[in-house]
CSV table of C-alpha atoms in Angstrom, one decimal:
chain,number,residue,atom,x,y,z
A,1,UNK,CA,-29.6,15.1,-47.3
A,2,UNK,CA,-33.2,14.8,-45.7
A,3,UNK,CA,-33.5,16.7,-42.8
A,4,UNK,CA,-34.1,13.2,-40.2
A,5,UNK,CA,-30.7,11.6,-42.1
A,6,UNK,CA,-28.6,15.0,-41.0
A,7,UNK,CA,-29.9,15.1,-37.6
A,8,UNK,CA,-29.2,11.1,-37.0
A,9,UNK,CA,-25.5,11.7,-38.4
A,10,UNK,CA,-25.1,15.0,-36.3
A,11,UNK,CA,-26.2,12.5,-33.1
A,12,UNK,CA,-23.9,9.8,-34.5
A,13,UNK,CA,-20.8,12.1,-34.5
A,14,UNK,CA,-21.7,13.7,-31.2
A,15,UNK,CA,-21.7,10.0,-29.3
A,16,UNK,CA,-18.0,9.3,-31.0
A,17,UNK,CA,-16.4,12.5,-30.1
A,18,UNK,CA,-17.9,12.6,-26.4
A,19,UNK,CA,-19.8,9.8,-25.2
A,20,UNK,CA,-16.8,7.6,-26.5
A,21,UNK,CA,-14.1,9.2,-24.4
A,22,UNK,CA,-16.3,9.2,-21.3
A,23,UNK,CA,-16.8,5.4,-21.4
A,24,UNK,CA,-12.8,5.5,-21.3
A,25,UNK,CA,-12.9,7.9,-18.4
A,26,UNK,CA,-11.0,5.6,-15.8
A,27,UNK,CA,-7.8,4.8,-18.1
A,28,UNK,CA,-5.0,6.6,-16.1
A,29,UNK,CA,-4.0,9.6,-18.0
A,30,UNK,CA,-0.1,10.2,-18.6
A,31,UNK,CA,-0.4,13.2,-16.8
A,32,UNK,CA,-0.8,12.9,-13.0
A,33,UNK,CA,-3.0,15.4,-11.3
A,34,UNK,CA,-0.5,16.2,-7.7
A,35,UNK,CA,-2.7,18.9,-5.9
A,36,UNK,CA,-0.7,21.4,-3.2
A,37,UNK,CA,0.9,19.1,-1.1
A,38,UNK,CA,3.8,18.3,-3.0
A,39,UNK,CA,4.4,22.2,-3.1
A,40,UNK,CA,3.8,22.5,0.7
A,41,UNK,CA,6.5,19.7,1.6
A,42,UNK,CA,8.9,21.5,-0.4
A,43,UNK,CA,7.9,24.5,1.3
A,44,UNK,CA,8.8,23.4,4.5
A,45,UNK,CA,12.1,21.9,3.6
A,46,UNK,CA,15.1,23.4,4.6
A,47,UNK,CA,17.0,25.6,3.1
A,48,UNK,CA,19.6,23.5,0.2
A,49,UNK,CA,20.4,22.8,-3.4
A,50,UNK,CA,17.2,19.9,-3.2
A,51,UNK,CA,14.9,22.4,-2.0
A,52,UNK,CA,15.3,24.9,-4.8
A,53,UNK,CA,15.5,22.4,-7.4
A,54,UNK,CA,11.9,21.0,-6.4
A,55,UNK,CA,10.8,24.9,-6.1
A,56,UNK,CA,11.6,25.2,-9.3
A,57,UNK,CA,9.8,22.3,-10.9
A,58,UNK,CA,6.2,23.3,-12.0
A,59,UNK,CA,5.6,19.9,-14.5
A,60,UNK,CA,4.1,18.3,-15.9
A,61,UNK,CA,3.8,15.8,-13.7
A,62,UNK,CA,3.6,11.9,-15.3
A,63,UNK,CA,2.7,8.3,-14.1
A,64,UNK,CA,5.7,6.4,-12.7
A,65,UNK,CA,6.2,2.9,-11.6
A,66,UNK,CA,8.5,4.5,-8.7
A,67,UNK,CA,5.5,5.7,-7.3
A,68,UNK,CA,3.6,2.9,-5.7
A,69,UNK,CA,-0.3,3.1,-4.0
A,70,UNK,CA,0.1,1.7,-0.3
A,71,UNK,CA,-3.5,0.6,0.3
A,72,UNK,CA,-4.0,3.1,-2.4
A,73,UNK,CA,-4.1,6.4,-1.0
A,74,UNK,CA,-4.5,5.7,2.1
A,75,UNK,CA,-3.4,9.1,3.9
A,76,UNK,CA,-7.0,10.6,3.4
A,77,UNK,CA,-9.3,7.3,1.6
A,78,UNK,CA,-10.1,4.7,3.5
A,79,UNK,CA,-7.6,2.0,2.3
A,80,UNK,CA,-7.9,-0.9,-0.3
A,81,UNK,CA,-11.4,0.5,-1.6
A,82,UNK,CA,-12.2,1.8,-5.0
A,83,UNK,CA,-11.8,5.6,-3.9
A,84,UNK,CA,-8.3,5.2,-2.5
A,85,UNK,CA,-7.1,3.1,-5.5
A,86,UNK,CA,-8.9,5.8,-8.2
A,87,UNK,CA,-7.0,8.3,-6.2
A,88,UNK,CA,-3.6,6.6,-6.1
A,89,UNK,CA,-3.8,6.3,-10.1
A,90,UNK,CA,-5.1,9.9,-10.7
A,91,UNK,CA,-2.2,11.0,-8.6
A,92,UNK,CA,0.4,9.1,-10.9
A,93,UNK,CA,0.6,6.0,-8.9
A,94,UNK,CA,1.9,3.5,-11.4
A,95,UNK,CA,1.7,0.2,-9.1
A,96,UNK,CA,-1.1,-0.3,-6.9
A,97,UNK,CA,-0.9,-2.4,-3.9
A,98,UNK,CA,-3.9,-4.8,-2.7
A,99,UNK,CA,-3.2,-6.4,0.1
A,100,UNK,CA,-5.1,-10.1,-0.5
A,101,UNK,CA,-6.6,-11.9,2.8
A,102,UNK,CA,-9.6,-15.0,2.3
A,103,UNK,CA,-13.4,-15.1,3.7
A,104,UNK,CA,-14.8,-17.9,5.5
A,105,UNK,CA,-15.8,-19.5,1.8
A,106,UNK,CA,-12.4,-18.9,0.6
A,107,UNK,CA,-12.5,-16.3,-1.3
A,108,UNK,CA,-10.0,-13.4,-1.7
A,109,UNK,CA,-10.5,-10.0,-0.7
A,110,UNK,CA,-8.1,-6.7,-0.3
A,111,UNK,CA,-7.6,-5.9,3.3
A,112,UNK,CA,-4.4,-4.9,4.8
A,113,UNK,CA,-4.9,-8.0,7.4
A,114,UNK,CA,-7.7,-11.0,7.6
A,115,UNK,CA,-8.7,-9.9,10.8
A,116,UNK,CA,-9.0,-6.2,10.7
A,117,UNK,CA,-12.4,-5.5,9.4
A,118,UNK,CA,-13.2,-4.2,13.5
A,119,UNK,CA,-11.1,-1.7,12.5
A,120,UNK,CA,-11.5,-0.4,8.7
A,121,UNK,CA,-15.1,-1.5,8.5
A,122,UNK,CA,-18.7,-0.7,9.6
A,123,UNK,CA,-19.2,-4.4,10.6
A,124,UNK,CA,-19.6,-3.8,14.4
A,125,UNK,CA,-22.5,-1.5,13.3
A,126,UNK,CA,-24.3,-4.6,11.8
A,127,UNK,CA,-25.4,-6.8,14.8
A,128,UNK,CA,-26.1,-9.6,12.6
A,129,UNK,CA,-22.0,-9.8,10.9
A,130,UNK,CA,-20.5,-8.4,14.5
A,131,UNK,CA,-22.0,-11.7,16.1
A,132,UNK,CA,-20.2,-13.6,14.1
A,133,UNK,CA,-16.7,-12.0,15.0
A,134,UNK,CA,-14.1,-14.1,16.3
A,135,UNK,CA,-14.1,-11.9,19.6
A,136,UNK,CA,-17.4,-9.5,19.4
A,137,UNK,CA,-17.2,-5.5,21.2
A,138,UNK,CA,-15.8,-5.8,24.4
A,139,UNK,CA,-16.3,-1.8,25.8
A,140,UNK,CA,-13.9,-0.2,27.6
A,141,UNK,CA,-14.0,-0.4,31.1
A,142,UNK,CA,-12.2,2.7,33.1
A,143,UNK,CA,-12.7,1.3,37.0
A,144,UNK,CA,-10.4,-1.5,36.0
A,145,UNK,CA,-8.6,-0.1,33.4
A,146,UNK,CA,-9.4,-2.6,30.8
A,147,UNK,CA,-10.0,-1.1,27.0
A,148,UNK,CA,-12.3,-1.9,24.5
A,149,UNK,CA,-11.3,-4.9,22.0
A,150,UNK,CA,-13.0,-6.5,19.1
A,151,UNK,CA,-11.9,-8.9,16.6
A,152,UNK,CA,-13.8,-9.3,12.9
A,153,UNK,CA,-11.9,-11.6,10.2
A,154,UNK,CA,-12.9,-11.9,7.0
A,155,UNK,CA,-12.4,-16.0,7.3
A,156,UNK,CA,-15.4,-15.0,10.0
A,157,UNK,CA,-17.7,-14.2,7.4
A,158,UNK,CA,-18.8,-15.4,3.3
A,159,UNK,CA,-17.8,-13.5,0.5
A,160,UNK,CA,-21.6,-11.9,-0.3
A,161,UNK,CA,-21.6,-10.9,4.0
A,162,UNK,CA,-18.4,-9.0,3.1
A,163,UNK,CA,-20.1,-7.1,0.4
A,164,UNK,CA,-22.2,-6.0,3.0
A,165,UNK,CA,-20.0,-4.0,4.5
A,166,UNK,CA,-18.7,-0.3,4.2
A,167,UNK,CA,-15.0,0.3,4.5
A,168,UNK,CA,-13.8,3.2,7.0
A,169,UNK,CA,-10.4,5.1,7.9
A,170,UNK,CA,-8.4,2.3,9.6
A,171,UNK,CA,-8.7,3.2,13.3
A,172,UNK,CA,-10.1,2.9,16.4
A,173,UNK,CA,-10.7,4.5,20.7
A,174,UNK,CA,-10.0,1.6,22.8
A,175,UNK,CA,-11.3,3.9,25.9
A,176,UNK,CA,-14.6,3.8,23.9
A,177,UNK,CA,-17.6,2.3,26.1
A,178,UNK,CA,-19.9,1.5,22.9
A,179,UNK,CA,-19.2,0.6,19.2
A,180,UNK,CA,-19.9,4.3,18.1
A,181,UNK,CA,-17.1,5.7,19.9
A,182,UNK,CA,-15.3,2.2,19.3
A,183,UNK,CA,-15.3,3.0,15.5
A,184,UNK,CA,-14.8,6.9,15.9
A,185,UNK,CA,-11.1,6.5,16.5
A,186,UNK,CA,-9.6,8.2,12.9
A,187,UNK,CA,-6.3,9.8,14.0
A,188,UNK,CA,-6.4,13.4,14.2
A,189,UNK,CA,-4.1,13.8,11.4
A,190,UNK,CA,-6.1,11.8,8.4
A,191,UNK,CA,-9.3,12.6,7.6
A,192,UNK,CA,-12.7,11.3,7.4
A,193,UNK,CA,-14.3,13.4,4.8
A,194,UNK,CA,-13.9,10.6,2.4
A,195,UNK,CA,-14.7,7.6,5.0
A,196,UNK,CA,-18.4,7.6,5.1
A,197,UNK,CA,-18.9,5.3,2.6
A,198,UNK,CA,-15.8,3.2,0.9
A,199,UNK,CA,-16.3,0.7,-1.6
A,200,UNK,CA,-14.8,-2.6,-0.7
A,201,UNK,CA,-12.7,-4.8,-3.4
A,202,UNK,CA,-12.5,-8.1,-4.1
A,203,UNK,CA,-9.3,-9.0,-5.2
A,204,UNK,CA,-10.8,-9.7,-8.7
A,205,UNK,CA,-12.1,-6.7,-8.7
A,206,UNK,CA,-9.3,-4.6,-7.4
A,207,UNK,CA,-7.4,-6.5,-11.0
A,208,UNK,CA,-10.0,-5.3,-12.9
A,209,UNK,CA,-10.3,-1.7,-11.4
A,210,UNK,CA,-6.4,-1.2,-11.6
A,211,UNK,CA,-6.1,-2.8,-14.8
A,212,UNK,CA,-8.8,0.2,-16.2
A,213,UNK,CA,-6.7,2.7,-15.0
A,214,UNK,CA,-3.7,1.2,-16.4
A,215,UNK,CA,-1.9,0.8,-13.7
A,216,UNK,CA,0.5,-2.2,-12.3
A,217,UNK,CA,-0.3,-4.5,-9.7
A,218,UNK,CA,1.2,-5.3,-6.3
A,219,UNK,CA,-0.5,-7.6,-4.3
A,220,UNK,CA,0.5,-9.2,-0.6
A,221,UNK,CA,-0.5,-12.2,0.3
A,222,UNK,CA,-1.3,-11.7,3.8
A,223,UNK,CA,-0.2,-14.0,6.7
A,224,UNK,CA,-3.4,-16.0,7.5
A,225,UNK,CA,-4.4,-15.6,11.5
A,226,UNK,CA,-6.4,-18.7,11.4
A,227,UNK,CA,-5.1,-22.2,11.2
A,228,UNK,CA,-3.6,-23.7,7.9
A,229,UNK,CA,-5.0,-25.9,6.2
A,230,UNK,CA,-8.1,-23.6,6.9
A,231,UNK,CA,-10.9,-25.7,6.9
A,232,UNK,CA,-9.1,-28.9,6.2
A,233,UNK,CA,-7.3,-29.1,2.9
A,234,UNK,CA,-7.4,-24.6,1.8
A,235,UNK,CA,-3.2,-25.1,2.4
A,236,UNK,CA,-0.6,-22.0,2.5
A,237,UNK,CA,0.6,-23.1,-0.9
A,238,UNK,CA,-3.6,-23.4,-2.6
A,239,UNK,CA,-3.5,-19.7,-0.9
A,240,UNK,CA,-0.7,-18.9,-2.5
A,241,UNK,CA,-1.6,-20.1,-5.9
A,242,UNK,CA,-4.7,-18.8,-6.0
A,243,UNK,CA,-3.9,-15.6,-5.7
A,244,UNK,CA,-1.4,-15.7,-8.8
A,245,UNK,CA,-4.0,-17.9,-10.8
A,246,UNK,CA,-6.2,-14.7,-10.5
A,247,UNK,CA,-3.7,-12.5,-12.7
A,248,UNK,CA,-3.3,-15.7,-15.1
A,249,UNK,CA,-7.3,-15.5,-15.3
A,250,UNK,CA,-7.7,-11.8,-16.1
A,251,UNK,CA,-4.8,-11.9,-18.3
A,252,UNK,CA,-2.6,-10.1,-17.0
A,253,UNK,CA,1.3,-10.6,-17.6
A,254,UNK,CA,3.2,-11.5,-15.3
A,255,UNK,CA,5.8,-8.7,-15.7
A,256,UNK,CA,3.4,-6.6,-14.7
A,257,UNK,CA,2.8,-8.3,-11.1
A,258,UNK,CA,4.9,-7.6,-8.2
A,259,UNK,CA,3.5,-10.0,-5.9
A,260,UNK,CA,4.6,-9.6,-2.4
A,261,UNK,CA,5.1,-11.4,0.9
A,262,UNK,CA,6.6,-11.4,4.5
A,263,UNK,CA,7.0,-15.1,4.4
A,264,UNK,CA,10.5,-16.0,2.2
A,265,UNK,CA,8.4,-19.7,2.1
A,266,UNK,CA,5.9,-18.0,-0.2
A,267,UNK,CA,8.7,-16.4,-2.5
A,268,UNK,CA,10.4,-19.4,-2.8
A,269,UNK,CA,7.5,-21.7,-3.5
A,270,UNK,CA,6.5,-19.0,-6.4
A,271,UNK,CA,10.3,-19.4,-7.3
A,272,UNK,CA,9.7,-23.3,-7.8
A,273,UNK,CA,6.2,-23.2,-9.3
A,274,UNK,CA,5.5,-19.9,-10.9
A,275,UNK,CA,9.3,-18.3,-12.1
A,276,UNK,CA,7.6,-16.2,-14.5
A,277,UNK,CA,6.1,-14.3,-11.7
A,278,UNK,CA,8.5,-15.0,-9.1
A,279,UNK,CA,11.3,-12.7,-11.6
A,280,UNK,CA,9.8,-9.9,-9.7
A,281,UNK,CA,8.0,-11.2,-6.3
A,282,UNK,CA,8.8,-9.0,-3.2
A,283,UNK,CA,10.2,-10.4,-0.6
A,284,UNK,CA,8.6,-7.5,2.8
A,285,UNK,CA,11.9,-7.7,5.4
A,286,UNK,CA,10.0,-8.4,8.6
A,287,UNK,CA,12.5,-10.2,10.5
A,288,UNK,CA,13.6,-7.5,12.8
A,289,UNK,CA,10.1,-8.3,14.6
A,290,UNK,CA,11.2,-12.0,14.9
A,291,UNK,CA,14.9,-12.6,14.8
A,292,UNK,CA,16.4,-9.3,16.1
A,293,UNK,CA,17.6,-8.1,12.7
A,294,UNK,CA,19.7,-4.8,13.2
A,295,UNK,CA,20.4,-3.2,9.8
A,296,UNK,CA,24.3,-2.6,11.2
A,297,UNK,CA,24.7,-6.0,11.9
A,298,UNK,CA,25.3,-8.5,9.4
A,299,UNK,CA,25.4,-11.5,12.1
A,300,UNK,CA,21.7,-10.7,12.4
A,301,UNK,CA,20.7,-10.7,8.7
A,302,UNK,CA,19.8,-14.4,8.2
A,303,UNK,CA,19.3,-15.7,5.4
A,304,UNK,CA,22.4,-13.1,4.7
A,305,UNK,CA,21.4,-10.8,1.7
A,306,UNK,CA,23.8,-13.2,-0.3
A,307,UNK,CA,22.3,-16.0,0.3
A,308,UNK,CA,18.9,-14.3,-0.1
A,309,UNK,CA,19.7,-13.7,-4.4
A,310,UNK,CA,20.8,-17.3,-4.4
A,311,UNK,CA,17.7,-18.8,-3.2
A,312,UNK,CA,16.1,-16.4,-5.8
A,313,UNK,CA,15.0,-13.4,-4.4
A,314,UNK,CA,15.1,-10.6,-7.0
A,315,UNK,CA,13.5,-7.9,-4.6
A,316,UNK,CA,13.8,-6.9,-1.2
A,317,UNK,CA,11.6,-4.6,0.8
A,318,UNK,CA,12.2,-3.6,4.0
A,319,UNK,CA,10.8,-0.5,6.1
A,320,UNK,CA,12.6,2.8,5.3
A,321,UNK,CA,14.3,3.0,8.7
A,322,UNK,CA,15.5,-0.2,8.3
A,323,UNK,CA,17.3,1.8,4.8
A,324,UNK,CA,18.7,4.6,6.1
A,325,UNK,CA,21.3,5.9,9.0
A,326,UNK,CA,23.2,8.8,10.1
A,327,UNK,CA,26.7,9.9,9.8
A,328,UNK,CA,29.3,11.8,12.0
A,329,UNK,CA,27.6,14.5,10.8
A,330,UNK,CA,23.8,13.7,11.5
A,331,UNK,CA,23.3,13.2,7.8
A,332,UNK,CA,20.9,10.7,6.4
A,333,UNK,CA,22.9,8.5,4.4
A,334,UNK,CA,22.3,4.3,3.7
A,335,UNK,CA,22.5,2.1,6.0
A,336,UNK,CA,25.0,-1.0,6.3
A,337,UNK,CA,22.0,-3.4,5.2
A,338,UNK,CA,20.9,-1.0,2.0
A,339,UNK,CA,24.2,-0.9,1.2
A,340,UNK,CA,24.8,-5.0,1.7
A,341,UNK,CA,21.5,-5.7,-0.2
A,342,UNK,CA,22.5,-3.7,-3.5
A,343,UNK,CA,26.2,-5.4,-3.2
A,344,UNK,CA,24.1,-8.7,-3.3
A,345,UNK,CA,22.5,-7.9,-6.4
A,346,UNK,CA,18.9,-6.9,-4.6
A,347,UNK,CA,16.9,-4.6,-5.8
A,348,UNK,CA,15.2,-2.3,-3.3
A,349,UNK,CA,11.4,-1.5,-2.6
A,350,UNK,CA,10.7,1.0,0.7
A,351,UNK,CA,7.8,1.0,2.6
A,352,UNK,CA,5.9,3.4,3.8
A,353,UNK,CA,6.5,7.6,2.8
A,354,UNK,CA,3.7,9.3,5.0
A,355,UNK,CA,2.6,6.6,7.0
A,356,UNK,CA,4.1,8.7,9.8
A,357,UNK,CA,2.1,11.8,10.4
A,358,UNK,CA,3.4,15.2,11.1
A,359,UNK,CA,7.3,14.6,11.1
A,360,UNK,CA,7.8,17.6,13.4
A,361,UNK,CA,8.7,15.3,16.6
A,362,UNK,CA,10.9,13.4,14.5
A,363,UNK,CA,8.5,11.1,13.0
A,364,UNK,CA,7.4,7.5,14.3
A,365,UNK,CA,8.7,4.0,13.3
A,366,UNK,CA,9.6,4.8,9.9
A,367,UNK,CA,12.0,7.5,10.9
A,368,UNK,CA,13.2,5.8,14.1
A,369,UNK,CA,16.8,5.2,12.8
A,370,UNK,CA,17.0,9.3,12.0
A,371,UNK,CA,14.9,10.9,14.3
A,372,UNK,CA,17.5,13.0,15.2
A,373,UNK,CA,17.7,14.1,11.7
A,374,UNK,CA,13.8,14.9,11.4
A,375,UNK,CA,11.8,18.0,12.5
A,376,UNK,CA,9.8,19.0,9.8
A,377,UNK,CA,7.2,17.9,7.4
A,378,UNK,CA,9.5,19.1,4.2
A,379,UNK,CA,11.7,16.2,5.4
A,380,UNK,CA,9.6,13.7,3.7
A,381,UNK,CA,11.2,15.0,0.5
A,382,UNK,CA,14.8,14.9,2.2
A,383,UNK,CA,14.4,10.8,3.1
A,384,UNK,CA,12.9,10.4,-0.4
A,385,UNK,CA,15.7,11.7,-1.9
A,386,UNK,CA,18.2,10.3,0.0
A,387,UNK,CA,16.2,7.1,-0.9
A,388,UNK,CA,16.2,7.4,-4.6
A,389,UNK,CA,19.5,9.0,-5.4
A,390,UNK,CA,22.0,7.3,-2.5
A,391,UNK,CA,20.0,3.5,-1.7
A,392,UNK,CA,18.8,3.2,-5.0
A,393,UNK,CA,15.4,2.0,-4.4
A,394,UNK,CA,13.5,1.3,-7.7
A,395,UNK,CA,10.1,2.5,-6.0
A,396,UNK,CA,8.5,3.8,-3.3
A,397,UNK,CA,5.3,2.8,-1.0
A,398,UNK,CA,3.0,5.8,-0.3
A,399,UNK,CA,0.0,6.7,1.6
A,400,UNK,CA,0.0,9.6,-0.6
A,401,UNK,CA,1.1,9.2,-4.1
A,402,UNK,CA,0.9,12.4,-5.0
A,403,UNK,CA,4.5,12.9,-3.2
A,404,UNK,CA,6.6,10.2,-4.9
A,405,UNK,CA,5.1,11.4,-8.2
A,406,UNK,CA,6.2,14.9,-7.7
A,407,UNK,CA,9.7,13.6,-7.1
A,408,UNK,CA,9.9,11.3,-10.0
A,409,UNK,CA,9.1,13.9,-12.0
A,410,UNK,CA,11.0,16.5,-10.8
A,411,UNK,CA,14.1,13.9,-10.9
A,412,UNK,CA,13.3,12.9,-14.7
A,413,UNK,CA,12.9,9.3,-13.3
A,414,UNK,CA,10.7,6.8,-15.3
């Protein structure tokens, strides 16, 4: 063979066995890459059978649909961009959550709210965009008293002005006196190494992105904060179906699309025009904001969880204090409404592991009902447990995927 034809081949062979794979390089892998934290909660647990089951469990670690991507990763990425979604998947996350909101041209975006780009964005930073807010930088005021405020929707601005924009960790200083110290309000225990430039999503693109890493989808159709019909004749229910019509588009199944919402109008109009992807939408239990729901007292749960499966709810997801109580003993064991919702027929979806912080003060709203219980950071893996083995909850939000992972793993779960 001449020498040119060998050398071409040789070149030929080399693109197949390397370039090849690196054009794949965003499919999830089986394996899930955990890093140390899962090893430092367990670590910290308290002494007990749980604790030196996990210690013993070295992997591997694998992908798992029980492990769910809340914003993506958001514990250390700023949420719903490209770097917190490649995170989630890399550390097993087998659903991936983009919560879907609407610009001012009616488009749809992932952000956890429509009007939190003040917050999770650089757009007070751009005077053209923060002019166009709904309420522009208002600075803090300390001889009265008054804090700083803003207020940036995404219905406040087009789809190609979002793009603009550079996601940051959701937070902010409301004793700040300019937009610098405004923005500079990360809480001291998540990070902003990784906040300095996040790449915002569409929601098209979030299908795409999580679709290439071969992941599941979860996506929220946020309540709007402007006026429906927006703009005349955009209705609740075009909202609604355009955000299913996007999976339909990318051809996705529907099986694989757990779409979500706090509004049991939304699940039951996906019930009535889309079953296929209303088998398993996700009903978010918000109603102890609204009605006074207490999670002891049936009387309060209305609709009853009953009467929920009958209007064809499949899934319920309610916040994990809302899951969980203590015992004569100070146990953690389920509550009266995990227990009534699995009776029903429901299956369960908790929301959110980490979302707290440092869990040795007990935690914060996601621990309320067993604060007495917590005083440790190993105690994540404690609720988790007590989650998986005792509610039965067929997944589990996280802000860090990582941890859930571990657990399903460790547990043999799928």
């Amino acid at each position: 063979m001449p020498t040119r034809f060998r050398s071409a081949l040789l070149s030929a062979l080399f693109c197949v066995a390397f370039i090849a794979p690196a054009a794949a390089q965003h499919t999830l892998p089986r394996e899930a890459q955990i890093g140390p934290r899962p090893f430092y909660l367990v670590d910290k647990m308290k002494d007990g059978p749980l604790k030196q089951k996990l210690q013993q469990c070295t992997g591997p670690f694998h992908k798992t649909d029980f492990s769910i991507g809340h914003r993506g990763a958001a514990l250390q990425f700023p949420e719903h961009t490209k770097e917190s979604y490649s995170a989630a998947a890399r550390m097993g996350a087998g659903v991936i959550e983009c919560d879907v909101t609407f610009t001012k041209d009616r488009q749809l975006v992932c952000r956890h709210s429509q009007c939190d780009l003040h917050t999770t964005t650089n757009i007070l930073s751009l005077p053209a965009l923060a002019a166009k807010c709904t309420m522009p930088f208002i600075p803090a005021d300390p001889a009265t008293g008054r804090k700083a405020s803003a207020k940036c929707c995404t219905s406040d601005i087009t789809l190609a002005e979002f793009r603009t924009l550079t996601a940051k960790m959701d937070g902010f200083n409301p004793n700040a006196t300019n937009v610098a110290g405004y923005q500079d309000g990360t809480p001291r225990w998540r990070t902003d190494l990784y906040s300095h430039s996040g790449t915002l999503m569409t929601h098209d693109e979030s299908i795409a992105l999580i679709k290439s890493l071969g992941a599941k989808f979860t996506p929220e159709l946020k309540a709007p904060e402007v006026a429906m019909p927006f703009d005349g004749d955009y209705t609740q229910e075009k909202y609604a179906s355009q955000m299913l019509r996007a999976y339909k588009d990318a051809g996705i199944p529907a099986s694989d699309v757990l779409a979500q919402s706090f509004s049991l109008a939304d699940i039951l109009y996906w019930v009535k025009t889309e079953p296929e992807f209303a088998a398993q939408a996700v009903y978010l239990e918000g109603r102890y904001e609204t009605s006074g729901l207490h999670p002891a007292k049936p009387e309060t749960w209305k609709p009853s969880m009953v009467e929920l499966k009958a209007q064809g709810v499949k899934i319920l997801a309610p916040p994990i204090t809302l899951m969980l109580a203590l015992n004569d003993k100070s146990e953690i064991v389920p509550s009266e409404y995990a227990k009534a919702a699995k009776a029903a027929g429901l299956d369960l979806i908790g929301w959110s592991l980490e979302r707290d912080g440092p869990l040795d003060r007990g935690g914060g709203f996601y621990h309320k009902s067993i604060k007495a219980a917590i005083d440790r950071d190993g105690d994540t893996l404690t609720v988790l447990d007590v989650l998986a083995q005792q509610v039965g909850v067929r997944g589990m939000f996280s802000d860090w995927p990582a941890t859930t992972t571990f657990y399903a793993s460790c547990m043999g779960m799928k």
